Coordinates of C-alpha atoms in Angstrom, one line a residue:
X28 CA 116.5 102.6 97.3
X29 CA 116.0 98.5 97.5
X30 CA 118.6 97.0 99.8
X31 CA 121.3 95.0 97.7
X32 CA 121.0 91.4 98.6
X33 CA 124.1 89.3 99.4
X34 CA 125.6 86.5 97.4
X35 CA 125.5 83.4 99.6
X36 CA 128.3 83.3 102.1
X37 CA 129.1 79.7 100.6
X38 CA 130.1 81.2 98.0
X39 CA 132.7 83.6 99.7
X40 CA 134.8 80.7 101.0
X41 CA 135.3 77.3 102.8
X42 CA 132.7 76.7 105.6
X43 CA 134.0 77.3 108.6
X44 CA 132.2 76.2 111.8
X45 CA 133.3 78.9 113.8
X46 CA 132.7 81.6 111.7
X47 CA 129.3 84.1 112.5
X48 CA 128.1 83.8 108.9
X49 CA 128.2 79.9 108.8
X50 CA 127.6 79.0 112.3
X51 CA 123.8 81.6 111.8
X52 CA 123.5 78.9 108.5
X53 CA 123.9 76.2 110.9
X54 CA 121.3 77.1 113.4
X55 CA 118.7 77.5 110.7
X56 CA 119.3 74.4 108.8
X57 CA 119.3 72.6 112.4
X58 CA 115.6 74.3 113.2
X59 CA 114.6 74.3 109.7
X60 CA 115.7 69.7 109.5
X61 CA 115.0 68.8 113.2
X62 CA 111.3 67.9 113.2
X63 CA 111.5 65.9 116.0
X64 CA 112.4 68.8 118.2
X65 CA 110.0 69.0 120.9
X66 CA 107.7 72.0 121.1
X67 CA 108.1 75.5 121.7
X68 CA 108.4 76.7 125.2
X69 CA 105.7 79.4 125.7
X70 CA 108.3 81.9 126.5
X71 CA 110.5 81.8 124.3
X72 CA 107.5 81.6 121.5
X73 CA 106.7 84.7 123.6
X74 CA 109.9 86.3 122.9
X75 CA 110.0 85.7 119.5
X76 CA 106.6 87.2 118.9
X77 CA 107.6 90.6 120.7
X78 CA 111.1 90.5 118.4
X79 CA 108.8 90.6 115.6
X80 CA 109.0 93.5 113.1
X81 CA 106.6 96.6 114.0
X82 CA 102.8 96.4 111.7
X83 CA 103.6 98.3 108.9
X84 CA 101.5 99.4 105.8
X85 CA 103.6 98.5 103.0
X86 CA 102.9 95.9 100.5
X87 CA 105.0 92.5 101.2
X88 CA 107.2 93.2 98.6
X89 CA 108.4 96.3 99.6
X90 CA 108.8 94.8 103.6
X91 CA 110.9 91.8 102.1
X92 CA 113.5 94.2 99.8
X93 CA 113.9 96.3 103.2
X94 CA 114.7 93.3 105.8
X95 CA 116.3 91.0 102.9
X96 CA 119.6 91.7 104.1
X97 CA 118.4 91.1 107.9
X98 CA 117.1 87.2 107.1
X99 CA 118.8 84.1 107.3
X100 CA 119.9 82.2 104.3
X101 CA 116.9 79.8 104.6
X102 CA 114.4 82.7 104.7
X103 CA 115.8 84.7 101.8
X104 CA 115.0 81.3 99.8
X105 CA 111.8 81.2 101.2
X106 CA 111.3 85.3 100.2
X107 CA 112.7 85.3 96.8
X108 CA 110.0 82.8 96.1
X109 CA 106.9 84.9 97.5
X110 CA 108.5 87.2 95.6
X111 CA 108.7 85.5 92.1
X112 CA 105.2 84.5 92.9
X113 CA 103.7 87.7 94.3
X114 CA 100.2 87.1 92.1
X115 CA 99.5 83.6 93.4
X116 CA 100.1 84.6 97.1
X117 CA 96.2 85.1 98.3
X118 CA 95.8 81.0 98.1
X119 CA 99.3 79.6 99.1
X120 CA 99.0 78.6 103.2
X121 CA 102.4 78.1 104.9
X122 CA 102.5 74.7 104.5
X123 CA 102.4 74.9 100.7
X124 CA 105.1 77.9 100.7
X125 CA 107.6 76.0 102.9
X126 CA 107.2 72.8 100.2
X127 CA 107.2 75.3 97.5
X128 CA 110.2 77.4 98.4
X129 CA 112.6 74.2 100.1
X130 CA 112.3 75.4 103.4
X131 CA 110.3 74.3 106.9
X132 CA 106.9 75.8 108.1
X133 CA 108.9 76.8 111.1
X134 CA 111.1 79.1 108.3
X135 CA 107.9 80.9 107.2
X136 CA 106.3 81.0 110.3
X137 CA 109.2 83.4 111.1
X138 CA 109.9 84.8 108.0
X139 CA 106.2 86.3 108.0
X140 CA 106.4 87.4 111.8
X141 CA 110.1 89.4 110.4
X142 CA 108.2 91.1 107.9
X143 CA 105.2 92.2 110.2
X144 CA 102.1 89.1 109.9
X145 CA 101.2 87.2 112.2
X146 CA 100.8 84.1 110.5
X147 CA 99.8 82.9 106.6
X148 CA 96.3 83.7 107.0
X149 CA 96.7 87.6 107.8
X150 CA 99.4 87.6 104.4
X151 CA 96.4 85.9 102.3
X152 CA 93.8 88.7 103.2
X153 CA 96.9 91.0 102.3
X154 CA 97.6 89.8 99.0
X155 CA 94.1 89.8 98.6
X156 CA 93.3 93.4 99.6
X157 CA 96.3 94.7 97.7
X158 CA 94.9 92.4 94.5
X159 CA 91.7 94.3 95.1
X160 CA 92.6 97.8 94.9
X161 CA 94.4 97.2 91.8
X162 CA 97.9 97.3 92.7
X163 CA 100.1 95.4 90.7
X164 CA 101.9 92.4 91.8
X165 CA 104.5 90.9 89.8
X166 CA 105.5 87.5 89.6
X167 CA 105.6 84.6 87.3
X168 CA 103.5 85.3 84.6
X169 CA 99.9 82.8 84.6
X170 CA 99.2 80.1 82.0
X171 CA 97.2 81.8 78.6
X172 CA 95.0 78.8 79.6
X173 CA 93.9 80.8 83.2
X174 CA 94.0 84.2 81.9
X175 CA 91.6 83.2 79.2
X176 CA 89.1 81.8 81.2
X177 CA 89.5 85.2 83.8
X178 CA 89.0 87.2 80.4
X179 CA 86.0 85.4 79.5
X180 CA 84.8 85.6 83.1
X181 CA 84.8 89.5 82.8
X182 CA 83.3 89.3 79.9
X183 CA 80.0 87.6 81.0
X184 CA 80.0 89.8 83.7
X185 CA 80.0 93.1 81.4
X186 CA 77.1 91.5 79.4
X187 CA 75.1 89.7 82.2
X188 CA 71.0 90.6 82.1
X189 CA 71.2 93.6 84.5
X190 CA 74.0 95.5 82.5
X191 CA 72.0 94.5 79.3
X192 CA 69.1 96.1 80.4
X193 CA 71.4 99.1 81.7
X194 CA 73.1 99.2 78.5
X195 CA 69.8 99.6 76.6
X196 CA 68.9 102.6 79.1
X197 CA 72.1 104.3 78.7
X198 CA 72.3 104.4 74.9
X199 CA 69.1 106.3 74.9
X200 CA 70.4 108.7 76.9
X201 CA 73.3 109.4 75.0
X202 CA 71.7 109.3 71.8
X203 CA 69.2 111.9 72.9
X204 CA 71.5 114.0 74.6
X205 CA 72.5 117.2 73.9
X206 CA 76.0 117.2 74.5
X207 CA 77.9 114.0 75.8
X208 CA 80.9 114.8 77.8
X209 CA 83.0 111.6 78.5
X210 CA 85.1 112.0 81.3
X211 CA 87.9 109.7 82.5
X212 CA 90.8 110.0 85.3
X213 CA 94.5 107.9 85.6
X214 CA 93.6 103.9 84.3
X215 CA 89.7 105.4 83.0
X216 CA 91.1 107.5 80.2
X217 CA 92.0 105.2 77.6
X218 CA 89.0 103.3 77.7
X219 CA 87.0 107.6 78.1
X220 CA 89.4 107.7 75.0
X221 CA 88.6 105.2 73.1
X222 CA 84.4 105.6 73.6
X223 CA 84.5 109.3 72.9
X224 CA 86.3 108.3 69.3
X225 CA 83.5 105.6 68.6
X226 CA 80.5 108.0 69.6
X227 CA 81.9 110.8 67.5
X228 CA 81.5 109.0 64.8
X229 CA 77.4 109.2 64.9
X230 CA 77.0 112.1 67.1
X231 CA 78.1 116.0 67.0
X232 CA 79.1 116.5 70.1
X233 CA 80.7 114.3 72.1
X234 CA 84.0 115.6 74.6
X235 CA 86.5 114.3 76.4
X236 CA 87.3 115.2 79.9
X237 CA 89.6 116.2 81.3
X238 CA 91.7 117.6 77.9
X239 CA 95.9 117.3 78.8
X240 CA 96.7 120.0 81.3
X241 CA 93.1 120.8 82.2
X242 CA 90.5 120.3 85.2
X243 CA 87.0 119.0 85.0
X244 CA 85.3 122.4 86.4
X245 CA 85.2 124.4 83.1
X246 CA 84.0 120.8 80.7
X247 CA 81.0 119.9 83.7
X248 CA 79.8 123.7 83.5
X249 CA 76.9 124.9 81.3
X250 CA 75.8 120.9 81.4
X251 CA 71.9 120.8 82.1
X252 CA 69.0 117.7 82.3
X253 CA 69.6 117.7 78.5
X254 CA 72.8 116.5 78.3
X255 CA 75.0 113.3 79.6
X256 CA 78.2 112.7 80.9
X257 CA 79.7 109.2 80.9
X258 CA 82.1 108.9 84.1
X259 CA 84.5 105.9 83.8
X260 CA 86.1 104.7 87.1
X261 CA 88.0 102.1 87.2
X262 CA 89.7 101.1 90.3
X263 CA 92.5 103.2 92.0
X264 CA 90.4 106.2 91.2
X265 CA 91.8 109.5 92.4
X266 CA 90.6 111.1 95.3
X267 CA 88.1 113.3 94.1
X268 CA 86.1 111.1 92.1
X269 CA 82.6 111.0 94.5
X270 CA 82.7 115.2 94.0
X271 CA 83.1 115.2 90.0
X272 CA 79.6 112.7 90.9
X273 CA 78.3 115.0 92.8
X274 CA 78.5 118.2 91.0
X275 CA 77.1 116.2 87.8
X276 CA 74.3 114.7 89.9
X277 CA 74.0 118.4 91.6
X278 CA 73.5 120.1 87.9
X279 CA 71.7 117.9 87.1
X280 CA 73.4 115.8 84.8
X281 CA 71.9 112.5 83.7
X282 CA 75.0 109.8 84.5
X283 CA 76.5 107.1 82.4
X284 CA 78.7 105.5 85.3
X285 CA 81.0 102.7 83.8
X286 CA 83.6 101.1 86.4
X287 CA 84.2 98.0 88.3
X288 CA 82.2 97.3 91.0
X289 CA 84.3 99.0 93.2
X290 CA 82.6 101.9 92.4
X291 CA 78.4 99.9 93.1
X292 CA 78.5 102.3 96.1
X293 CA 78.5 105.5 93.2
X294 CA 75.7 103.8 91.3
X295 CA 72.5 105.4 93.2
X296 CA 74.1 109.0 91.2
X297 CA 74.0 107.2 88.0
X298 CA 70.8 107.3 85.8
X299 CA 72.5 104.2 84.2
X300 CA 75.2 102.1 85.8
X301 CA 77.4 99.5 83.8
X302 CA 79.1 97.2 86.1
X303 CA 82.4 95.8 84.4
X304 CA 85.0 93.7 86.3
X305 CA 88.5 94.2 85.8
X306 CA 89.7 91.1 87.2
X307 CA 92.9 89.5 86.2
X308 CA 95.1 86.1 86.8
X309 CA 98.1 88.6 85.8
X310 CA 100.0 91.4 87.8
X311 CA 97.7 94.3 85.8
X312 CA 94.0 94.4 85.4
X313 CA 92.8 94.0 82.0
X314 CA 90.4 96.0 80.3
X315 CA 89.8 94.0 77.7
X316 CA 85.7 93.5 79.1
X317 CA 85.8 96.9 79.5
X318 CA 86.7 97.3 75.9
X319 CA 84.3 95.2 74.5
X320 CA 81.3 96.8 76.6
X321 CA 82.2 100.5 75.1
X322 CA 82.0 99.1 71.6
X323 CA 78.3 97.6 72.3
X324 CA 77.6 100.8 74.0
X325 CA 78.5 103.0 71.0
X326 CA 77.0 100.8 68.4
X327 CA 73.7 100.6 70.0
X328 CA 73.5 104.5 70.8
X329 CA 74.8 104.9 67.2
X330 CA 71.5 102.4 66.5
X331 CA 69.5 104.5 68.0
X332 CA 70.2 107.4 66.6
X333 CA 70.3 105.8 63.0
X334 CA 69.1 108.5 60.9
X335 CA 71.3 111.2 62.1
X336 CA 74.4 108.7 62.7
X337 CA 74.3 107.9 59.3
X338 CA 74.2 111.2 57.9
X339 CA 77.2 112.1 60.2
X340 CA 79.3 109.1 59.0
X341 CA 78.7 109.7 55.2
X342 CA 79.5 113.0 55.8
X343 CA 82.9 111.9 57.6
X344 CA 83.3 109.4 55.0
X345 CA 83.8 112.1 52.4
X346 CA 86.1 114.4 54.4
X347 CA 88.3 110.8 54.5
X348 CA 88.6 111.1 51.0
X349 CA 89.0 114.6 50.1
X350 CA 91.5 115.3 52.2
X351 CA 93.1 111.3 52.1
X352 CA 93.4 110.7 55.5
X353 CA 93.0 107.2 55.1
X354 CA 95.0 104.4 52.9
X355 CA 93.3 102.9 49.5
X356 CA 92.0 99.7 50.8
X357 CA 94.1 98.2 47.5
X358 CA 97.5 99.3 49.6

């Protein structure tokens, strides 16, 4: 459970020089205003490094909610801002967070030291790992402006000569296959979803894995050279992601591997490997690319298979309107 954070002490009553709460105020606006102080002895900077809070794995926002209650007034103000801009926090140095959040470099400096870092630099290459893996930061939303241009970044990415060529490759595979097993775990499945629903529109027989409740065992077995299975893998994969490769490669299994490049050190498993970024300005990856690339995917294996995709989708076309399962285009 989050700590509860205080109310300002101002707020509790009249300042008061000699009480604890006010006179701890004091001290900190006197450090945080004094910059004509002369500089820090070497033992007491000493001292203040081996006060500093134990290395700890957690994400800063989780380290701020646990020592909020333990900071000074000044740092709070300088934590509540890191933490309403979690997502910008990989390029903001000290300097720019003291301006930012009304406090001193000297108040950072500390504040990051309480909470673990050693200085701004170590709490960039944190946000940045953290960003990286896909965890979600909140924060002040970005501009449209930014997240546009990030979308159309991904998107160029997706659709950049090598994945064109890739993309090509794949389709044939799919088209030719057997039996097309799609197969998508956590953040992959919508996306697995979404490409099974606009293969099976061309081709017989096209599954999803894993169906709700089930494993991937029983939907990889009986899978030969003349089939395919498409493995989606985003980032934050679950653990046993390389072995559902593995058995597939084992089989063996022609592979359709579609992920972020996160995942480039699977691609020597895949017979065709799709590189997608899921890069965001936001808190949450977008899969908006990643979208976009399954719908090119399915069109050309659909154009591949032309003569037998269109037979299919007449035939579906029909059921549609037998059994009027879809609304009169007139409303």
């Amino acid at each position: 459970m989050l700590s509860k954070r205080p109310s300002s002490p101002w707020s509790q009553q009249p300042p008061d020089a000699h009480h604890p709460l006010c006179a701890t105020a004091l001290v900190d606006c006197i450090r945080d205003n004094d910059s004509t102080r002369a500089p820090d002895d070497p033992s007491r900077a000493a001292a203040t490094a081996a006060t500093a809070a134990p290395m700890s794995t957690a994400p800063i926002g989780e380290r701020i909610d646990e020592a909020y209650v333990d900071l000074s007034p000044q740092e709070q103000r300088a934590a509540d801002f890191i933490l309403a801009h979690l997502a910008d926090l990989a390029v903001y140095n000290a300097t720019e967070l003291a301006r930012l959040s009304g406090v001193s470099k000297a108040t950072v400096s500390r504040l990051f030291r309480r909470l673990g870092f050693s200085d701004a630099k170590e709490v960039r290459a944190h946000a940045r790992i953290l960003r990286a893996e896909g965890v979600p930061l909140g924060g002040a939303s970005a501009a449209l402006t930014a997240h546009l241009a990030q979308e159309q970044s991904n998107i160029h990415h997706a659709f950049s000569s090598a994945n064109v060529e890739q993309l090509t490759r794949a389709a044939a595979l799919i088209a030719a296959a057997r039996r097309v097993v799609v197969i998508g775990l956590r953040n992959s499945y919508p996306v697995a979803l979404h490409l099974r629903q606009q293969l099976l529109q061309g081709l017989a027989d096209v599954r999803l894995a894993p169906q709700p409740g089930q494993s991937i065992g029983e939907e990889l077995a009986g899978l030969g050279p003349t089939d395919v299975a498409i493995v989606i893998g985003f980032r934050r994969r679950p653990d046993g992601f390389a072995r559902i490769l593995d058995a597939a490669h084992s089989a063996p299994v022609p592979i359709v591997l579609l992920a972020d490049p996160s995942a480039r050190r699977f691609s020597d498993r895949a017979s065709a490997w799709l590189e997608c970024p899921v890069d965001s300005v936001s808190a949450l990856d977008s899969y908006a690319a990643a979208n976009s690339l399954v719908s090119v995917l399915a069109s050309q294996t659909l154009a591949v298979a032309a003569r037998t995709s269109r037979t299919r989708i007449a035939s579906i076309n029909r059921l549609y309107s037998d059994l009027h399962e879809l609304e009169s285009p007139s409303g």
